[in-house]
CSV table of C-alpha atoms in Angstrom, one decimal:
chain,number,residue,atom,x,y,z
F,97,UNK,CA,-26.2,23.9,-19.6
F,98,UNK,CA,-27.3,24.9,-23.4
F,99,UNK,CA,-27.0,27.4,-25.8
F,100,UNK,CA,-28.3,30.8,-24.6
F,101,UNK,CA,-32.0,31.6,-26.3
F,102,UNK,CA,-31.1,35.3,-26.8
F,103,UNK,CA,-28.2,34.3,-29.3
F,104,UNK,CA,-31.3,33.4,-31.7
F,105,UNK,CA,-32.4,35.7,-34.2
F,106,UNK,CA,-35.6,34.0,-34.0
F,107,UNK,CA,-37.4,32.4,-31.1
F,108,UNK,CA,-36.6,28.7,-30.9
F,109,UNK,CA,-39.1,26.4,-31.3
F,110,UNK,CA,-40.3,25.4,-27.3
F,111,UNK,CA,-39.6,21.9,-27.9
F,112,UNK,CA,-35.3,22.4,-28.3
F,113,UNK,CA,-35.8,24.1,-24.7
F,114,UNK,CA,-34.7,22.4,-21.4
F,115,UNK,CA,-37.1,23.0,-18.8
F,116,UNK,CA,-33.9,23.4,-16.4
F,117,UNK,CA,-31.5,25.6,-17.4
F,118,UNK,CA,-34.0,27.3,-20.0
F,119,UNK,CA,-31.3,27.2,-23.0
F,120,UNK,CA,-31.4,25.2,-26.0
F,121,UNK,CA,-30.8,21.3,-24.8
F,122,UNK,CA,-27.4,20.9,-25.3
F,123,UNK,CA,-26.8,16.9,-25.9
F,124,UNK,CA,-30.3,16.4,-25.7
F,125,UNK,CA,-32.0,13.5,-24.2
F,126,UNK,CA,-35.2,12.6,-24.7
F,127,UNK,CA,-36.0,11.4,-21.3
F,128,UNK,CA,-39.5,10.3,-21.0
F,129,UNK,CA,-42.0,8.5,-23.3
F,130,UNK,CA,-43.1,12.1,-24.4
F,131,UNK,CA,-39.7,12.3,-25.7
F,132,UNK,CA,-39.0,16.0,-23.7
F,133,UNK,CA,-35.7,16.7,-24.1
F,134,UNK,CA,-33.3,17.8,-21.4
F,135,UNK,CA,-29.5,18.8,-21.6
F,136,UNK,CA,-27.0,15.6,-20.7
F,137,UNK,CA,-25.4,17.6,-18.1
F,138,UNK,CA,-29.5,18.7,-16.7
F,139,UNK,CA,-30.1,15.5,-16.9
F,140,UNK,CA,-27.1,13.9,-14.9
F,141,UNK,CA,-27.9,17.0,-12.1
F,142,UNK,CA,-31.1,16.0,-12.1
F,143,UNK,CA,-30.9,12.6,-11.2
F,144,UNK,CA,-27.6,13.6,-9.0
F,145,UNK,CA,-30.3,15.8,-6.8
F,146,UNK,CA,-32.5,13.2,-6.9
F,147,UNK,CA,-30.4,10.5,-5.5
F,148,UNK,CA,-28.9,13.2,-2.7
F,149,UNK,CA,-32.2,14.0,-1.8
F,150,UNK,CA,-32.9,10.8,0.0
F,151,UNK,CA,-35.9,9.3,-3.1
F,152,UNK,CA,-34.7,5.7,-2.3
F,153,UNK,CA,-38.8,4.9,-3.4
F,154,UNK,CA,-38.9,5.7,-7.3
F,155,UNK,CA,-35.0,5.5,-8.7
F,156,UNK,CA,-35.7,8.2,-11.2
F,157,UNK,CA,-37.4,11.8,-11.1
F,158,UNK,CA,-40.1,12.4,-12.5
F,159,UNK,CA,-39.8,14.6,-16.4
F,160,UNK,CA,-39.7,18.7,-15.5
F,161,UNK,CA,-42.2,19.1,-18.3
F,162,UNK,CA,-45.3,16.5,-18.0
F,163,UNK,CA,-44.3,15.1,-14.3
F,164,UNK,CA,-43.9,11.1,-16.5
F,165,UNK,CA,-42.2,8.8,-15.4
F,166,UNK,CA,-38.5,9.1,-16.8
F,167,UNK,CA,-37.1,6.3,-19.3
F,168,UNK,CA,-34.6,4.4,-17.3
F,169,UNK,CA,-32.4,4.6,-20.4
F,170,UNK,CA,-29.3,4.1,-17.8
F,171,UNK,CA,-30.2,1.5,-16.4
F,172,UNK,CA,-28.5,-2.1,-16.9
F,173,UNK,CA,-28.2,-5.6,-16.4
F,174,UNK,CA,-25.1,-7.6,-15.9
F,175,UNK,CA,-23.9,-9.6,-19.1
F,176,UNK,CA,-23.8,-12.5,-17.3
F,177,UNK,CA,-28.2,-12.1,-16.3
F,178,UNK,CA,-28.7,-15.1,-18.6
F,179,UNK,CA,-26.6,-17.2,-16.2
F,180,UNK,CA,-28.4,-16.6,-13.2
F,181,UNK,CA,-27.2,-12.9,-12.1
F,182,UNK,CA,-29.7,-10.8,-11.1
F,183,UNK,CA,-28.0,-6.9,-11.1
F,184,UNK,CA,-29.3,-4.3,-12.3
F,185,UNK,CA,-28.3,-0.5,-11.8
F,186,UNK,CA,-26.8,2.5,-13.7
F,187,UNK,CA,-24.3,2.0,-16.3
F,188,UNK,CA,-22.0,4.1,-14.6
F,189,UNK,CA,-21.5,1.5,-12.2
F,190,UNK,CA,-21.8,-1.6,-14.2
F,191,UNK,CA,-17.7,-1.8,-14.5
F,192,UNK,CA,-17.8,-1.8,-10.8
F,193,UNK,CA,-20.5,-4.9,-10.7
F,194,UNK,CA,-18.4,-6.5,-13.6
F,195,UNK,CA,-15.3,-6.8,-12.2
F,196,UNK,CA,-17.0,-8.5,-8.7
F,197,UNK,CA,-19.9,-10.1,-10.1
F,198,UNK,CA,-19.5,-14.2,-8.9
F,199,UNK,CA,-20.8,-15.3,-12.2
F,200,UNK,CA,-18.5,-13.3,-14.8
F,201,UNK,CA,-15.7,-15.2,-16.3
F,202,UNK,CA,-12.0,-14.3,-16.2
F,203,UNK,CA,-9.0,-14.6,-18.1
F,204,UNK,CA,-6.5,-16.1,-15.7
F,205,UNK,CA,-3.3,-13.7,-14.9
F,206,UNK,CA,-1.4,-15.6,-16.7
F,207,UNK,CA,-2.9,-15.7,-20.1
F,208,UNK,CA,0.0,-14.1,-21.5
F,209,UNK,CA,2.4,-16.6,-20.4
F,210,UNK,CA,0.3,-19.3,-22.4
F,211,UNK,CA,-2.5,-20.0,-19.4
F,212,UNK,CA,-6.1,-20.1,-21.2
F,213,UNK,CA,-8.1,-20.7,-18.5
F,214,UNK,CA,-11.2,-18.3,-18.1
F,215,UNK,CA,-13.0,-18.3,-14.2
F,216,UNK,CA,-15.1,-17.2,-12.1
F,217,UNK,CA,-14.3,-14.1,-9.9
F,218,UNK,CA,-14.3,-16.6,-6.7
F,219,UNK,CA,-12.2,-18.6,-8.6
F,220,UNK,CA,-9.8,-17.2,-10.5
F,221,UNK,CA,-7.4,-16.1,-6.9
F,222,UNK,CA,-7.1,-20.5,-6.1
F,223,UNK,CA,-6.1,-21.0,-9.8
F,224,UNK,CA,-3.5,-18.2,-9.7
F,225,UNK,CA,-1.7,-20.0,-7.5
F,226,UNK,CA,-2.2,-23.1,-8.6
F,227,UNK,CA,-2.1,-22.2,-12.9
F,228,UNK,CA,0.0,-25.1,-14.4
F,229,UNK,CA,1.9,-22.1,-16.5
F,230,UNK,CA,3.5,-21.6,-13.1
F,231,UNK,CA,4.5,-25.0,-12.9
F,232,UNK,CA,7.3,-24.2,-15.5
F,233,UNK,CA,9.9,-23.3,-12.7
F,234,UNK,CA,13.8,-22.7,-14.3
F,235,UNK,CA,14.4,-26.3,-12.9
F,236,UNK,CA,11.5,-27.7,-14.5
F,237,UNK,CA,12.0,-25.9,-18.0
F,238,UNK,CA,15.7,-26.7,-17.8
F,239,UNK,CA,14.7,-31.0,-17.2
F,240,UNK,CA,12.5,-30.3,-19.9
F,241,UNK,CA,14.8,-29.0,-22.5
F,242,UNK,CA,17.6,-31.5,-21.7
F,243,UNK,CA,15.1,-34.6,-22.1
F,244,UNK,CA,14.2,-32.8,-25.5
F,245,UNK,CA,17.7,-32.4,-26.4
F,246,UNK,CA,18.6,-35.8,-25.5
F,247,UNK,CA,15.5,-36.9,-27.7
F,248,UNK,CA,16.6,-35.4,-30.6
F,249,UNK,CA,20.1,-36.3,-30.1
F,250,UNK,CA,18.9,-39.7,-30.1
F,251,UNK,CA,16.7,-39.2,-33.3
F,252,UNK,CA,19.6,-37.8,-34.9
F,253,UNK,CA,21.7,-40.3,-34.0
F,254,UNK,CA,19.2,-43.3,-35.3
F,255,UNK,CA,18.7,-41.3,-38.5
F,256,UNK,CA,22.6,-41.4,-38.9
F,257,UNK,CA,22.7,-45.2,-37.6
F,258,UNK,CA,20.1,-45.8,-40.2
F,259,UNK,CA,22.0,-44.6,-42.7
F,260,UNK,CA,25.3,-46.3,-41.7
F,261,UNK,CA,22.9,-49.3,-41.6
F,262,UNK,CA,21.7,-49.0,-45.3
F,263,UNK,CA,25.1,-48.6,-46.6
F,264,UNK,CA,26.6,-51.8,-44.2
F,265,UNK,CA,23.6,-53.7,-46.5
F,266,UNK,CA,25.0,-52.3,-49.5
F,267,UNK,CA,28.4,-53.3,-48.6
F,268,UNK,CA,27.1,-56.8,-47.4
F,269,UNK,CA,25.1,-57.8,-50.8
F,270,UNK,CA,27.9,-56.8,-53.0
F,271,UNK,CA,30.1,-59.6,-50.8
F,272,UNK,CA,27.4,-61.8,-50.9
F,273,UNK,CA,27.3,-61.4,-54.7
F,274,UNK,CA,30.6,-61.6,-55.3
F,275,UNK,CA,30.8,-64.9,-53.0
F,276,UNK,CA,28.4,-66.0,-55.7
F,277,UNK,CA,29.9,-65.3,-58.3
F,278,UNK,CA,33.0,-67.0,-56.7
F,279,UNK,CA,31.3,-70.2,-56.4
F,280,UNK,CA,29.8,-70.3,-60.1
F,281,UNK,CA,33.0,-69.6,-61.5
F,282,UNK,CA,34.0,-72.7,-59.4
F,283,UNK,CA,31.3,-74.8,-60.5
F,284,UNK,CA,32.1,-74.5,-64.3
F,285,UNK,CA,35.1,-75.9,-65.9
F,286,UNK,CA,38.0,-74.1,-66.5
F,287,UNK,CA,37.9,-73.1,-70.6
F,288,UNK,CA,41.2,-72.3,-71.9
């Protein structure tokens, strides 16, 4: 329904005028390629009645004001028609179609948990089950962490063996010089 005409101080120009409720088009929509304008809510009725009405052979009514054909500005194609799917229909049910639609790709369920797999509607139920994010049982994680712990006990453990290592070597070459050392002083003669 649209704004009254008789709340005009001056006659409104015919074209602002929905041919339905006979008030100024409120959220007008140009609805056929003559562009006549009909209120949102006239429009919705319209094609409401239409549908009710049994016209299974033309999808839209025809424009109140020429008898056109009306634009099919509501009707869409799945996101996925490039891909092979073939839907079309109102936008109002598109979410419907999106959420079922066999070629549309989902996240899986557990994309939060670190799963980034992205399927099929058919296929996304078998992966749930399946996702190798639920493969992390307690058990599992818990072997997992002590084999990591271990590991970097073992690194920690080299690095310090390493260094024990290094300073052995150092220990070892000042013997080894000092043995030297030793045996020259031997070899020369004793100076008094």
């Amino acid at each position: 329904m649209g704004i009254d005409v008789d709340c005009f101080v001056h006659p409104p120009p015919a074209a602002l005028i929905c041919p339905i409720c006979t008030d100024i088009a409120s959220s007008p929509l140009a609805v056929c390629d003559e562009a006549h304008i009909l209120c949102a809510s006239c429009y919705d009725n319209l094609l409401k009645s239409h549908r009710e009405n049994g016209h299974k052979s033309k999808k839209y009514p025809r424009c109140p004001t020429c008898r056109g054909s009306t634009t099919e500005a509501d009707d869409v194609k799945c996101g996925v028609h490039d891909y092979g799917c073939s839907w079309t229909g109102n936008y109002d049910d598109l979410f419907k179609h999106v959420k079922k639609c066999p070629l549309n790709a989902f996240p899986c369920h557990h994309s939060k948990l670190g799963c980034d797999a992205s399927l099929r509607s058919h296929e996304l139920a078998v992966h749930t089950v399946s996702c190798p994010v639920l493969q992390n049982t307690p058990a599992k994680l818990l072997s997992d962490l002590a084999a990591i712990v271990k590991r970097i006990n073992c690194d920690s453990l080299a690095k310090h063996e390493r260094k024990q290592h290094k300073t052995y070597e150092g220990y070892l070459q000042a013997l080894r010089d000092a043995c030297k050392r030793r045996e020259e002083e031997q070899k020369e003669p004793y100076r008094a």
